[in-house]
mmCIF file with all atom_site columns, C-alpha atoms in Angstrom:
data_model
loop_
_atom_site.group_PDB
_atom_site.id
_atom_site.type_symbol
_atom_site.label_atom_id
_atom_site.label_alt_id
_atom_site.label_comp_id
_atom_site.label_asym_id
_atom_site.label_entity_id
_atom_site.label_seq_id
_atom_site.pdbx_PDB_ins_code
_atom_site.Cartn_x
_atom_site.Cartn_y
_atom_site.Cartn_z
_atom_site.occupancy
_atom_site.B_iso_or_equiv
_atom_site.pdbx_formal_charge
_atom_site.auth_seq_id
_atom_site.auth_comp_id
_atom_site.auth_asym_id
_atom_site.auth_atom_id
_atom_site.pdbx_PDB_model_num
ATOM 1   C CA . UNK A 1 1   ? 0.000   0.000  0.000   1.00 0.00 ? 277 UNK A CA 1
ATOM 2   C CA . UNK A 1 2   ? 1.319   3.333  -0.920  1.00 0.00 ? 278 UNK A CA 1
ATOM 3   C CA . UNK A 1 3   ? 2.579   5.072  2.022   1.00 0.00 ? 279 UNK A CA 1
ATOM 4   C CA . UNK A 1 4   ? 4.301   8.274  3.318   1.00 0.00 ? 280 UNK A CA 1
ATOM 5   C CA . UNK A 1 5   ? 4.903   8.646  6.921   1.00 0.00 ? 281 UNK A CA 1
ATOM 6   C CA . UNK A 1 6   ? 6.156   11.747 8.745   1.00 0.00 ? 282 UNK A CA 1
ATOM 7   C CA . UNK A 1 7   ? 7.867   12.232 11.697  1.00 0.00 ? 283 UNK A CA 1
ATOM 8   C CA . UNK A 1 8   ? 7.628   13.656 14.739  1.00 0.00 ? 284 UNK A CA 1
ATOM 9   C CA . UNK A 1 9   ? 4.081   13.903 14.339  1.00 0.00 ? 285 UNK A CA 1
ATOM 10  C CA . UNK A 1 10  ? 4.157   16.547 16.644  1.00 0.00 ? 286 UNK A CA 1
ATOM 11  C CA . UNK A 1 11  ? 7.061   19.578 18.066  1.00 0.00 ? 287 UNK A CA 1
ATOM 12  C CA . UNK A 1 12  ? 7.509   22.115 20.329  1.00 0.00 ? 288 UNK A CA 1
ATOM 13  C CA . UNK A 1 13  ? 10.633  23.622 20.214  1.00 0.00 ? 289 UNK A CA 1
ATOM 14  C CA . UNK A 1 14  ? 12.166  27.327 21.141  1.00 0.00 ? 290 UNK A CA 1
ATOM 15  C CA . UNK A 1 15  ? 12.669  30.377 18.901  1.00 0.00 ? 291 UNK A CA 1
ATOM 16  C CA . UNK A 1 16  ? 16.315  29.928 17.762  1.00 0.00 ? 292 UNK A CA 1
ATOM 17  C CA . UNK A 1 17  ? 16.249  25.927 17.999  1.00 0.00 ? 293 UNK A CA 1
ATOM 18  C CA . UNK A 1 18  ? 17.301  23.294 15.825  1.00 0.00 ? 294 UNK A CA 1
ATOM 19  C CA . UNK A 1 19  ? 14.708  20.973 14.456  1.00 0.00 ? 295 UNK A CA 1
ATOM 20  C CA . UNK A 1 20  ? 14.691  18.304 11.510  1.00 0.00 ? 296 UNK A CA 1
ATOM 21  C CA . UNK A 1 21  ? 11.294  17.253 10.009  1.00 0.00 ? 297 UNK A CA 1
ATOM 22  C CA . UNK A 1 22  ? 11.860  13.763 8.143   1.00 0.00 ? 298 UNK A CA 1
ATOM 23  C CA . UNK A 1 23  ? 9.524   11.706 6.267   1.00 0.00 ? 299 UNK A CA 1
ATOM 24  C CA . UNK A 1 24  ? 9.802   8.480  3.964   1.00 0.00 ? 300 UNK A CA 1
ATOM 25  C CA . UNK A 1 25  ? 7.771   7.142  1.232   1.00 0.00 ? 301 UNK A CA 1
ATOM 26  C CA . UNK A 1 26  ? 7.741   3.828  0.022   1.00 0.00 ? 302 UNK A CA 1
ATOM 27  C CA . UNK A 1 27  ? 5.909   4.394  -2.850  1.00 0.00 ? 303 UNK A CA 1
ATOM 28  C CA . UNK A 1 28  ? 8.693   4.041  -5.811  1.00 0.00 ? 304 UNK A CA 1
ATOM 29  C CA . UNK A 1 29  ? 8.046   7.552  -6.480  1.00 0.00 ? 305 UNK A CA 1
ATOM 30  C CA . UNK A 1 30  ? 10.894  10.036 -7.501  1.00 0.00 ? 306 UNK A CA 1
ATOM 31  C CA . UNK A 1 31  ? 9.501   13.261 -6.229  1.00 0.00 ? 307 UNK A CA 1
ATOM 32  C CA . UNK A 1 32  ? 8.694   14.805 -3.028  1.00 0.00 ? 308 UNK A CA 1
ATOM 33  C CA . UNK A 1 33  ? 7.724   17.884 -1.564  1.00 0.00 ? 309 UNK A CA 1
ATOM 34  C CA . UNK A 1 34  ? 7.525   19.761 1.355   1.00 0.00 ? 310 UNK A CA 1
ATOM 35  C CA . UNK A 1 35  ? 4.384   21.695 2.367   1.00 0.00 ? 311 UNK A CA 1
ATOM 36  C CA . UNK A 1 36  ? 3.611   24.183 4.982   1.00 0.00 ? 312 UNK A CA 1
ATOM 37  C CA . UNK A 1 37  ? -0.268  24.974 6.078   1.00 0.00 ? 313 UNK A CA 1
ATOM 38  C CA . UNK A 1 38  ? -1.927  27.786 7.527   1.00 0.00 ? 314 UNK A CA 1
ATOM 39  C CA . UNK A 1 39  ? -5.173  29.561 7.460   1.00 0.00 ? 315 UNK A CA 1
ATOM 40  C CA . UNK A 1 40  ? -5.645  32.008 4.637   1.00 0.00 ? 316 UNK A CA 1
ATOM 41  C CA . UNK A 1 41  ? -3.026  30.578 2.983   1.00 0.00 ? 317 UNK A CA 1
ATOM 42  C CA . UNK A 1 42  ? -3.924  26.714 1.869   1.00 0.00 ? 318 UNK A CA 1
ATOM 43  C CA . UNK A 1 43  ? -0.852  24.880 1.529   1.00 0.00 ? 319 UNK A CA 1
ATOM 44  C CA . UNK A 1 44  ? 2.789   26.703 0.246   1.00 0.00 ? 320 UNK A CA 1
ATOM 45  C CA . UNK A 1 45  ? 5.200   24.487 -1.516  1.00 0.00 ? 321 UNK A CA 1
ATOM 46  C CA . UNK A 1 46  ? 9.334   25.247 0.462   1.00 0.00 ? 322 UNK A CA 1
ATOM 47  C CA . UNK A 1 47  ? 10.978  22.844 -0.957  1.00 0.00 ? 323 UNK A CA 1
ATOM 48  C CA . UNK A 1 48  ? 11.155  19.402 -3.111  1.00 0.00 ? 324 UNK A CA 1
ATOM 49  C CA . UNK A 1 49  ? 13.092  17.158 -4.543  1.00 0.00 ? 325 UNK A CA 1
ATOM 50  C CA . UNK A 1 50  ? 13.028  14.653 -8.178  1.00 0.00 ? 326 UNK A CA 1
ATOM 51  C CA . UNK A 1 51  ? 15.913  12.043 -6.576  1.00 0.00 ? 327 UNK A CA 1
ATOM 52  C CA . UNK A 1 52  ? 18.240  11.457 -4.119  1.00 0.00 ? 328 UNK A CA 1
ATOM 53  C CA . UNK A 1 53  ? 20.965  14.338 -3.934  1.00 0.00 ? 329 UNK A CA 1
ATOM 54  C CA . UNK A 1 54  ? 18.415  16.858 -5.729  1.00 0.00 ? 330 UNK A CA 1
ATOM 55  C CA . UNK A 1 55  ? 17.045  20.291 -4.153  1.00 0.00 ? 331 UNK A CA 1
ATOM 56  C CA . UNK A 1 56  ? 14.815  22.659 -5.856  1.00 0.00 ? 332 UNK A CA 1
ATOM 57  C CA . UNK A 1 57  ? 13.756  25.487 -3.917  1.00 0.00 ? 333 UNK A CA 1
ATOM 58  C CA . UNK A 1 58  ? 9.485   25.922 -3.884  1.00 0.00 ? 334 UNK A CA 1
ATOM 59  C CA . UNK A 1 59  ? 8.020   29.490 -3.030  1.00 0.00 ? 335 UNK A CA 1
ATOM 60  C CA . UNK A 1 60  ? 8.392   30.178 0.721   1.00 0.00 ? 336 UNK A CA 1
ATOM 61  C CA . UNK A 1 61  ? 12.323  28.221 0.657   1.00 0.00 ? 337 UNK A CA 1
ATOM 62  C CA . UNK A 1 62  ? 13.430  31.079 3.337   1.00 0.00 ? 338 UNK A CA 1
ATOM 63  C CA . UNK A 1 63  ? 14.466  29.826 6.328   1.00 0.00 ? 339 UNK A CA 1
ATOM 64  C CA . UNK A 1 64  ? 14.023  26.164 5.813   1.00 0.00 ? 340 UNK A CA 1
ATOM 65  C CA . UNK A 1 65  ? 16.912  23.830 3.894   1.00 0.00 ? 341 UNK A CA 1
ATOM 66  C CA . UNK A 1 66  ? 16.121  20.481 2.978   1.00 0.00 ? 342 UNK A CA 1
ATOM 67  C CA . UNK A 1 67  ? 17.734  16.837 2.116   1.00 0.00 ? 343 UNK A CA 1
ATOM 68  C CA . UNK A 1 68  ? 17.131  14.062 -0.043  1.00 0.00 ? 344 UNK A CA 1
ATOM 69  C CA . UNK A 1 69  ? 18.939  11.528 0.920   1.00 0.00 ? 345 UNK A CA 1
ATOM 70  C CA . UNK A 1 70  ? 17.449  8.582  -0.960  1.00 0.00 ? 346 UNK A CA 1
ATOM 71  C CA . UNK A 1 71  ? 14.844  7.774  -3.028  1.00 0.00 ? 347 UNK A CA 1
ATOM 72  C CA . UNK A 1 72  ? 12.852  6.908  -0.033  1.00 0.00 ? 348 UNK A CA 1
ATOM 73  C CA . UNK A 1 73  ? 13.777  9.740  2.895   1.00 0.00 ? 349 UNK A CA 1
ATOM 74  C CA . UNK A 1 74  ? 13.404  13.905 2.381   1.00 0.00 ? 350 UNK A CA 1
ATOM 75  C CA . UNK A 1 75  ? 14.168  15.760 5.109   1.00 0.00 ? 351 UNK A CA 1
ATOM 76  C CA . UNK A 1 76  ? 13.561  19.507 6.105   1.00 0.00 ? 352 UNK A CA 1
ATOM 77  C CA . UNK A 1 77  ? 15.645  21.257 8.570   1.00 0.00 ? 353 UNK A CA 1
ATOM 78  C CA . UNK A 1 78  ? 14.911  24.484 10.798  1.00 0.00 ? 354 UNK A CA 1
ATOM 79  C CA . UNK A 1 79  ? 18.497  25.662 12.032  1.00 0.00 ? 355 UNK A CA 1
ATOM 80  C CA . UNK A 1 80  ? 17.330  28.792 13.259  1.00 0.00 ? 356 UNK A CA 1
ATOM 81  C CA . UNK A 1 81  ? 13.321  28.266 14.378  1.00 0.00 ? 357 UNK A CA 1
ATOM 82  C CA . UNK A 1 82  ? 11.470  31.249 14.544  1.00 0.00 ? 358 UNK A CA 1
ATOM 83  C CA . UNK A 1 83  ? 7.611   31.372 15.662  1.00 0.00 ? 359 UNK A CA 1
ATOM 84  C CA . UNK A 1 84  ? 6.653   32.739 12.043  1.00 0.00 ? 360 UNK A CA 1
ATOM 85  C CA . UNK A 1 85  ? 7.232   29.114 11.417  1.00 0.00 ? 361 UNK A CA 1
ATOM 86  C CA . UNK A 1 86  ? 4.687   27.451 13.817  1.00 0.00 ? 362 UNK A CA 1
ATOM 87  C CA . UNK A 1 87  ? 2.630   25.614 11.052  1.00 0.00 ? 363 UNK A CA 1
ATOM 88  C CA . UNK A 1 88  ? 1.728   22.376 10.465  1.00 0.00 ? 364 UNK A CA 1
ATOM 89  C CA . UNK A 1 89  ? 3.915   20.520 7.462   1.00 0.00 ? 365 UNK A CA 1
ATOM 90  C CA . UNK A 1 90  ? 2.884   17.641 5.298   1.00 0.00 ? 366 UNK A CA 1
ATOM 91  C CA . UNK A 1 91  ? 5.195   16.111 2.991   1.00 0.00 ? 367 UNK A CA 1
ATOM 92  C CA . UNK A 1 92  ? 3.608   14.435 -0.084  1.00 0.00 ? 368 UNK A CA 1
ATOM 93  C CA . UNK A 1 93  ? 5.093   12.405 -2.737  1.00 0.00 ? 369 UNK A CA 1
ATOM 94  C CA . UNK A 1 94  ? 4.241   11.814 -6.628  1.00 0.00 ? 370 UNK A CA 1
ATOM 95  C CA . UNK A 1 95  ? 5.297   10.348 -9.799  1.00 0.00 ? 371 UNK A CA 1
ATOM 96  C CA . UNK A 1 96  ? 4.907   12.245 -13.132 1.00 0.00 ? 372 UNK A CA 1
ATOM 97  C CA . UNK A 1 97  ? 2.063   10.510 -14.860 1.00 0.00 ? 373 UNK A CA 1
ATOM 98  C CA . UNK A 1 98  ? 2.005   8.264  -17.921 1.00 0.00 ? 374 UNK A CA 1
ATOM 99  C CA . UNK A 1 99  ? -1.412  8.393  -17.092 1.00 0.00 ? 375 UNK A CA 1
ATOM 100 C CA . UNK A 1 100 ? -3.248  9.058  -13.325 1.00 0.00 ? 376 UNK A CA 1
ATOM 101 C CA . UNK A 1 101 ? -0.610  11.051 -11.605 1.00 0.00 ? 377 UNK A CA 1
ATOM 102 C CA . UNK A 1 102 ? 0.221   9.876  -8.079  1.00 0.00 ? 378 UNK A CA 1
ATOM 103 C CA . UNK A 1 103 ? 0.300   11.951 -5.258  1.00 0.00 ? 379 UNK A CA 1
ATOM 104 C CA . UNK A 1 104 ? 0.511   10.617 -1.631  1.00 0.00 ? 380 UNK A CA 1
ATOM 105 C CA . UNK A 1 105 ? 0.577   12.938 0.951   1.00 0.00 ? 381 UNK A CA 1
ATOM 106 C CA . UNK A 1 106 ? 1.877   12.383 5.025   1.00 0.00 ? 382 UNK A CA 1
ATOM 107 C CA . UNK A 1 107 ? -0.603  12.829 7.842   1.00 0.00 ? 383 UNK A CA 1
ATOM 108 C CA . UNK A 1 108 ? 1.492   16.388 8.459   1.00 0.00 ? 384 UNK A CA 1
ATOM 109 C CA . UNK A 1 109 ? 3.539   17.539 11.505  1.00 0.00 ? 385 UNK A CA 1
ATOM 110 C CA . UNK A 1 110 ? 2.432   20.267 13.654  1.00 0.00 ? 386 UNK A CA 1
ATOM 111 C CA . UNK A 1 111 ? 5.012   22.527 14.715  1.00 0.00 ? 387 UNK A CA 1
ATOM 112 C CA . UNK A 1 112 ? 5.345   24.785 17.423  1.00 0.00 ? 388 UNK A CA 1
ATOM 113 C CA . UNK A 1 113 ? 7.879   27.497 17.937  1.00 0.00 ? 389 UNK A CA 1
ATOM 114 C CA . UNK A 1 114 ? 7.590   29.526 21.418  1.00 0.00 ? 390 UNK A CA 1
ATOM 115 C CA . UNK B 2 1   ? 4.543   33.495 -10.379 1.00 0.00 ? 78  UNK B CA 1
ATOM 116 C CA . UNK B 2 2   ? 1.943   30.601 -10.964 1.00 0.00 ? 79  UNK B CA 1
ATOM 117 C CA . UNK B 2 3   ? -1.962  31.191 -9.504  1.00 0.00 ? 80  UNK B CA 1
ATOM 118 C CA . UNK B 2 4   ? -4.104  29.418 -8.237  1.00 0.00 ? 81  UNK B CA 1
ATOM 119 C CA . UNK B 2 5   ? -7.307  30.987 -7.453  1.00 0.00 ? 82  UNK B CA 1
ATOM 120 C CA . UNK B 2 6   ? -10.387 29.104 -5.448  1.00 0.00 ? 83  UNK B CA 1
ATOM 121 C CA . UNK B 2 7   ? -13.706 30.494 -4.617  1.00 0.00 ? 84  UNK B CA 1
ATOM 122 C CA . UNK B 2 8   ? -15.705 30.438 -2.624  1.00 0.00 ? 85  UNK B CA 1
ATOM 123 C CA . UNK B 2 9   ? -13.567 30.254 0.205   1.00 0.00 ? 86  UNK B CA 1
ATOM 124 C CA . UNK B 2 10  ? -16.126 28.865 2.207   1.00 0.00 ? 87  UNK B CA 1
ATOM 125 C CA . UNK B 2 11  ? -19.756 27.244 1.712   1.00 0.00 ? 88  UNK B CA 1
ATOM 126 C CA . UNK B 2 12  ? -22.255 26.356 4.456   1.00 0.00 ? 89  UNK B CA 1
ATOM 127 C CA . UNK B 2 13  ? -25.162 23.850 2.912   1.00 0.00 ? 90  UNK B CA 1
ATOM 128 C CA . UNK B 2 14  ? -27.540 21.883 4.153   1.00 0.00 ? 91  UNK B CA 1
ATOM 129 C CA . UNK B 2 15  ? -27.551 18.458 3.821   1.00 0.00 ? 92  UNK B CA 1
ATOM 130 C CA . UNK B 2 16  ? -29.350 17.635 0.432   1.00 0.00 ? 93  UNK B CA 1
ATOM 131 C CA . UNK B 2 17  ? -28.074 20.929 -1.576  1.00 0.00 ? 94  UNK B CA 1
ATOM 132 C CA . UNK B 2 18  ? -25.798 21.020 -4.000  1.00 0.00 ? 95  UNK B CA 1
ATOM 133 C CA . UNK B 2 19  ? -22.642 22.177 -4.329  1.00 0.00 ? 96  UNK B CA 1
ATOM 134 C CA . UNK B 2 20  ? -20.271 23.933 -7.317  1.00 0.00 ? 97  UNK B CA 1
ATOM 135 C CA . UNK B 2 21  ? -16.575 24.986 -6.057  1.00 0.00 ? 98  UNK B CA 1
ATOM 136 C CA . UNK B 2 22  ? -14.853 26.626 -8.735  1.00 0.00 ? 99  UNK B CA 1
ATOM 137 C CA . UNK B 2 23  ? -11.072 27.110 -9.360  1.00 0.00 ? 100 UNK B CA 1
ATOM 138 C CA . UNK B 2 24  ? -8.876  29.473 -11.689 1.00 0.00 ? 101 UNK B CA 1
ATOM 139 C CA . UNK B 2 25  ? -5.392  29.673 -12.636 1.00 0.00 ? 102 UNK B CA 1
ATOM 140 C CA . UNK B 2 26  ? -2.803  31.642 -14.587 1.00 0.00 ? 103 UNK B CA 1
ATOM 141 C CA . UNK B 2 27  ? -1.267  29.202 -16.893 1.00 0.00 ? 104 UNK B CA 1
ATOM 142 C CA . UNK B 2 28  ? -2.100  26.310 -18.891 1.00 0.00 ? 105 UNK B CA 1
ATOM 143 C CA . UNK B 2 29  ? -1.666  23.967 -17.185 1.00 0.00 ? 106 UNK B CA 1
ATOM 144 C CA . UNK B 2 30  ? -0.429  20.987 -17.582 1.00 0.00 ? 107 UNK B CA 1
ATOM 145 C CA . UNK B 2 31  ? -1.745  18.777 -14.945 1.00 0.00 ? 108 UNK B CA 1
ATOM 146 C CA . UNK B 2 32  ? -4.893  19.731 -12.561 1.00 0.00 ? 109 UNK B CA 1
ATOM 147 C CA . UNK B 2 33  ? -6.367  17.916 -9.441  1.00 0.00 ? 110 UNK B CA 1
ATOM 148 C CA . UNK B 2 34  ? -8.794  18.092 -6.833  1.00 0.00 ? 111 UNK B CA 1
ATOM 149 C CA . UNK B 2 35  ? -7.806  17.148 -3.765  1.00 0.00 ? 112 UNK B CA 1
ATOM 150 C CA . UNK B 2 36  ? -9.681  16.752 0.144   1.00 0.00 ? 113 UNK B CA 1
ATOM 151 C CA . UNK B 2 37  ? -8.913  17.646 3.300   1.00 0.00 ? 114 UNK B CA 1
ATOM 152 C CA . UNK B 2 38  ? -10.815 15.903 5.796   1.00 0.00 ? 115 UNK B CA 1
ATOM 153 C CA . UNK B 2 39  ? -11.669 17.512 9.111   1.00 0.00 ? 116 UNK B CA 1
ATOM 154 C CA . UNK B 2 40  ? -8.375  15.730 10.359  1.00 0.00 ? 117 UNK B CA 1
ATOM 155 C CA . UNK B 2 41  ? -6.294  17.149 8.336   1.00 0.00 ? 118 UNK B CA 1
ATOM 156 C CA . UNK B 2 42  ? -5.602  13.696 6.004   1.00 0.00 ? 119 UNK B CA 1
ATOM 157 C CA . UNK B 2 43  ? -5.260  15.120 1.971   1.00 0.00 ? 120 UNK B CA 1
ATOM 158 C CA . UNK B 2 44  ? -6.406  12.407 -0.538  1.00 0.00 ? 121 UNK B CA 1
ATOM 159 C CA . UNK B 2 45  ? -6.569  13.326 -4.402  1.00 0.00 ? 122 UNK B CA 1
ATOM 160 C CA . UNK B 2 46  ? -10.137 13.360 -5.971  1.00 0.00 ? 123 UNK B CA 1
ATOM 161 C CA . UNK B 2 47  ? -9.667  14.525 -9.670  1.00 0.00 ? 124 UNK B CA 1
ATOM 162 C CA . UNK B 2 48  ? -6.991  14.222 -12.121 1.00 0.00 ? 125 UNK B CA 1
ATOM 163 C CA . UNK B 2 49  ? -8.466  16.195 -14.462 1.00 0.00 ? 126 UNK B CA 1
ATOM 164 C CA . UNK B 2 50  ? -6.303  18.100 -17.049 1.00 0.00 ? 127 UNK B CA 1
ATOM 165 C CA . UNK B 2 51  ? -9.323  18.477 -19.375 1.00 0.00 ? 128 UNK B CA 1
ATOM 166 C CA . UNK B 2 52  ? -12.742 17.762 -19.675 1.00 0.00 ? 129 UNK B CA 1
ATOM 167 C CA . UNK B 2 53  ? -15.489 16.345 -17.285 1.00 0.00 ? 130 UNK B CA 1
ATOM 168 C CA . UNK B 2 54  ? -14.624 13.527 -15.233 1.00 0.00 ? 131 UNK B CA 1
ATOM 169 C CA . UNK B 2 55  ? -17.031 11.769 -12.667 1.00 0.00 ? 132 UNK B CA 1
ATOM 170 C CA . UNK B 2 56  ? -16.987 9.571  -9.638  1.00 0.00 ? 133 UNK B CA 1
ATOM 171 C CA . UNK B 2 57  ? -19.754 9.116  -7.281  1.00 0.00 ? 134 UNK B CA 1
ATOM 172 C CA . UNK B 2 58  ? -21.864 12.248 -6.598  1.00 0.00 ? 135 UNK B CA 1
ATOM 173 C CA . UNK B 2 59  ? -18.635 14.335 -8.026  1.00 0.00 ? 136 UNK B CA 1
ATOM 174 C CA . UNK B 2 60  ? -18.196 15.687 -11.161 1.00 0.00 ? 137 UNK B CA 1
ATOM 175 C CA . UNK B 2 61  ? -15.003 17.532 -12.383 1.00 0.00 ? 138 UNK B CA 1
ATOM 176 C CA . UNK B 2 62  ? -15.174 20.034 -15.216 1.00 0.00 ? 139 UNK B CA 1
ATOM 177 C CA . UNK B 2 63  ? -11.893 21.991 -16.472 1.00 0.00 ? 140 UNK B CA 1
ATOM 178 C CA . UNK B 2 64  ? -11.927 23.852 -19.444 1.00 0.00 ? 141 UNK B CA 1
ATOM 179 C CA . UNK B 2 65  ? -8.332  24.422 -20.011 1.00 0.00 ? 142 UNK B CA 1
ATOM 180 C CA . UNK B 2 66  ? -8.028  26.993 -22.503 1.00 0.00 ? 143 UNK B CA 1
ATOM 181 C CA . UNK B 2 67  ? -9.904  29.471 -20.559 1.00 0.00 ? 144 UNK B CA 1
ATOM 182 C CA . UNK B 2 68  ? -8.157  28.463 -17.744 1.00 0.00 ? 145 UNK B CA 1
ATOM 183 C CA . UNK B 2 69  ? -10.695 27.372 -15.184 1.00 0.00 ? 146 UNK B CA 1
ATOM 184 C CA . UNK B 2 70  ? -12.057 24.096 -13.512 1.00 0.00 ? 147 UNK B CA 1
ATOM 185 C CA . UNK B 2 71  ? -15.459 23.602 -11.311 1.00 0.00 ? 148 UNK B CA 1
ATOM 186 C CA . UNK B 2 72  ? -15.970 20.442 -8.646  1.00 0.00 ? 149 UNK B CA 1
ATOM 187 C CA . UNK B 2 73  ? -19.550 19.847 -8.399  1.00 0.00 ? 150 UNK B CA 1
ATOM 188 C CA . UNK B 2 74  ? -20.617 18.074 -5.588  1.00 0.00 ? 151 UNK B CA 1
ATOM 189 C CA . UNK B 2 75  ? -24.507 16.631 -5.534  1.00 0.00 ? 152 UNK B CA 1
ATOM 190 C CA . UNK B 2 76  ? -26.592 15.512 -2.656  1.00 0.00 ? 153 UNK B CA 1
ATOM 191 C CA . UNK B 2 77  ? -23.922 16.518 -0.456  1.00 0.00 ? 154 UNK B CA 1
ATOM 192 C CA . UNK B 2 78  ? -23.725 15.009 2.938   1.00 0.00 ? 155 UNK B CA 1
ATOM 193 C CA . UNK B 2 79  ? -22.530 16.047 6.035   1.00 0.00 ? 156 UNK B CA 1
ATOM 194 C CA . UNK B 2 80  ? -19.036 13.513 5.853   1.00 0.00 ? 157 UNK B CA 1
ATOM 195 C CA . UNK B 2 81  ? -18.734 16.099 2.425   1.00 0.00 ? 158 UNK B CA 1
ATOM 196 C CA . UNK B 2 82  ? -17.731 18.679 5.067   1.00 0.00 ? 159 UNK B CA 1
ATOM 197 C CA . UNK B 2 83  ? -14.319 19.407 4.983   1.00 0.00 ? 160 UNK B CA 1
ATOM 198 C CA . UNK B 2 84  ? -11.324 21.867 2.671   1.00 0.00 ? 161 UNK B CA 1
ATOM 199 C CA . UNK B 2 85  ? -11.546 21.284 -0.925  1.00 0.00 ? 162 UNK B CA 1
ATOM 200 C CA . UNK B 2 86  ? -8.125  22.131 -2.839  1.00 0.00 ? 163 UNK B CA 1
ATOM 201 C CA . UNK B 2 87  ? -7.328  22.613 -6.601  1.00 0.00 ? 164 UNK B CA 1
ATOM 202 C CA . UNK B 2 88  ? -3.512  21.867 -7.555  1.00 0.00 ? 165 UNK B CA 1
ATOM 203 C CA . UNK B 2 89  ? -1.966  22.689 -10.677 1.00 0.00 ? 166 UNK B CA 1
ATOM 204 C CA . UNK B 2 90  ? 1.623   21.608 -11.975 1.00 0.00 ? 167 UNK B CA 1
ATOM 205 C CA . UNK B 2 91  ? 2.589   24.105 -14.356 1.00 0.00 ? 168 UNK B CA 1
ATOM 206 C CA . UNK B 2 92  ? 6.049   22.972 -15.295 1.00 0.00 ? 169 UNK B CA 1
ATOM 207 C CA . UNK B 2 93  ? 8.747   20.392 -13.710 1.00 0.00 ? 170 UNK B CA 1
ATOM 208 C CA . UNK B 2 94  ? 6.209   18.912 -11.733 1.00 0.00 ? 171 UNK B CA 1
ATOM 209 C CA . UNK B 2 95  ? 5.869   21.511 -9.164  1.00 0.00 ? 172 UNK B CA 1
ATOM 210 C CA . UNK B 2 96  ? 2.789   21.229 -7.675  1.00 0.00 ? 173 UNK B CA 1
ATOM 211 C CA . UNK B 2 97  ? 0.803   24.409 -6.729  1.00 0.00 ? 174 UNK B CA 1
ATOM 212 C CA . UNK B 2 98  ? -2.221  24.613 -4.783  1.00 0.00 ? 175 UNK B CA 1
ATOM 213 C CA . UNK B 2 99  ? -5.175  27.329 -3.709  1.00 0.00 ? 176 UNK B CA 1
ATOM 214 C CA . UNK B 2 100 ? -5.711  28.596 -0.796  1.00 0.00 ? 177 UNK B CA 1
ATOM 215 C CA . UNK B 2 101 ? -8.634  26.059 -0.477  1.00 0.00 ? 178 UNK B CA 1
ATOM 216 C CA . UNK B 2 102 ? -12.894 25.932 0.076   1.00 0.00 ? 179 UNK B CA 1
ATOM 217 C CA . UNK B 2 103 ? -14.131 24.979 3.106   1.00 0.00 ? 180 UNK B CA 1
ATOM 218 C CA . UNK B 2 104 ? -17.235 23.305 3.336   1.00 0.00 ? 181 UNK B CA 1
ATOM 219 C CA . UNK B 2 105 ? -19.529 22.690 6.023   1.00 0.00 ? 182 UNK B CA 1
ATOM 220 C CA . UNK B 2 106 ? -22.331 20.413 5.185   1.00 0.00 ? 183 UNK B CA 1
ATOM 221 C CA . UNK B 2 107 ? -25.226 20.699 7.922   1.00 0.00 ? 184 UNK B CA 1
ATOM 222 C CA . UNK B 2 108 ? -27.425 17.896 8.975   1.00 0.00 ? 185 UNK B CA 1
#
């Protein structure tokens, strides 16, 4: 069954703390994508990836970096957390289509920053 | 940059009424869905529905791509309808970009 699991499902962490979202797929698929959430805003694309080793940067990248370390594991990283990022972060991932594109998404992480 | 424009951004009906959620963007693009948002928070896709009308159930998906819009029409709806109705577009390189959403609130 197609799956993508995030962890920690939940955080709380302090403004200026270090905190690493992860989540794994074992879907076969070769992109992923990290999403943030929050009302008025739907869901913002930071970051995502088409394979191991690859970055592109999505259209709120600022103060997030991310890593793809396999086909199966994508990781985003808050070095510096501020409380402008206290969202809640789903990680999806998809295969281009040769016909029904696939997109699984996580259950999300909610993130605190005080 | 790429658009994605959903409206209404919210809809209260009662049980029985219909439903038509409509979506807009600023390309062609090349690949649309539908997705839902239960109450939860779980997203599942609905629609992949680059062009066309496409059905399943009580939904129907209609995007006319050259004008650059697509409608979800929901029939009967039902209270377990309630929830945040997204349309995603992936203009180029498989970038997916969504709206900011519709929520619906189905009452018994």
């Amino acid at each position: 069954e197609a799956a993508v699991t995030q962890s920690p499902r939940n955080k709380v962490t302090v403004t200026g703390g270090n905190v690493t979202l992860s989540c794994r797929q074992t879907n076969s698929h070769n992109y992923m994508y990290w999403y943030r959430q929050d009302t008025g805003h739907g869901l913002r694309l930071i970051h995502y990836s088409y394979g191991a080793g690859n970055l592109q940067i999505g259209d709120v990248p600022d103060g997030y970096k991310a890593t793809r370390t396999t086909q199966e594991d994508f990781f985003l990283l808050l070095e510096l957390a501020s409380p402008s990022q206290t969202s809640l972060y789903f990680c999806a991932s998809s295969e281009p289509p040769q016909g029904w594109p696939e997109v699984f998404f996580g259950k999300g992480t909610r993130l605190t920053v005080v | 940059g790429q658009q994605v424009q959903q409206s209404p951004a919210s809809l209260v009906l009662q049980e029985g009424e219909n439903a038509e959620l409509q979506c807009n963007f600023s390309s062609t693009a090349t690949r649309l869905q539908w997705f839902y948002q239960h109450p939860g928070g779980r997203l599942v896709s609905l629609f992949y529905n680059p062009s066309g009308t496409k059905h399943t159930g009580r939904l129907t998906s209609t995007t006319v791509t050259n004008e650059r819009r697509s409608s979800l029409h929901i029939s009967s709806s039902q209270t377990t309808d309630s929830g945040t109705y997204f349309c995603a577009i992936e203009p180029n390189a498989y970038k997916v970009i969504f709206g900011k959403g519709t929520h619906l609130h189905v009452l018994p």
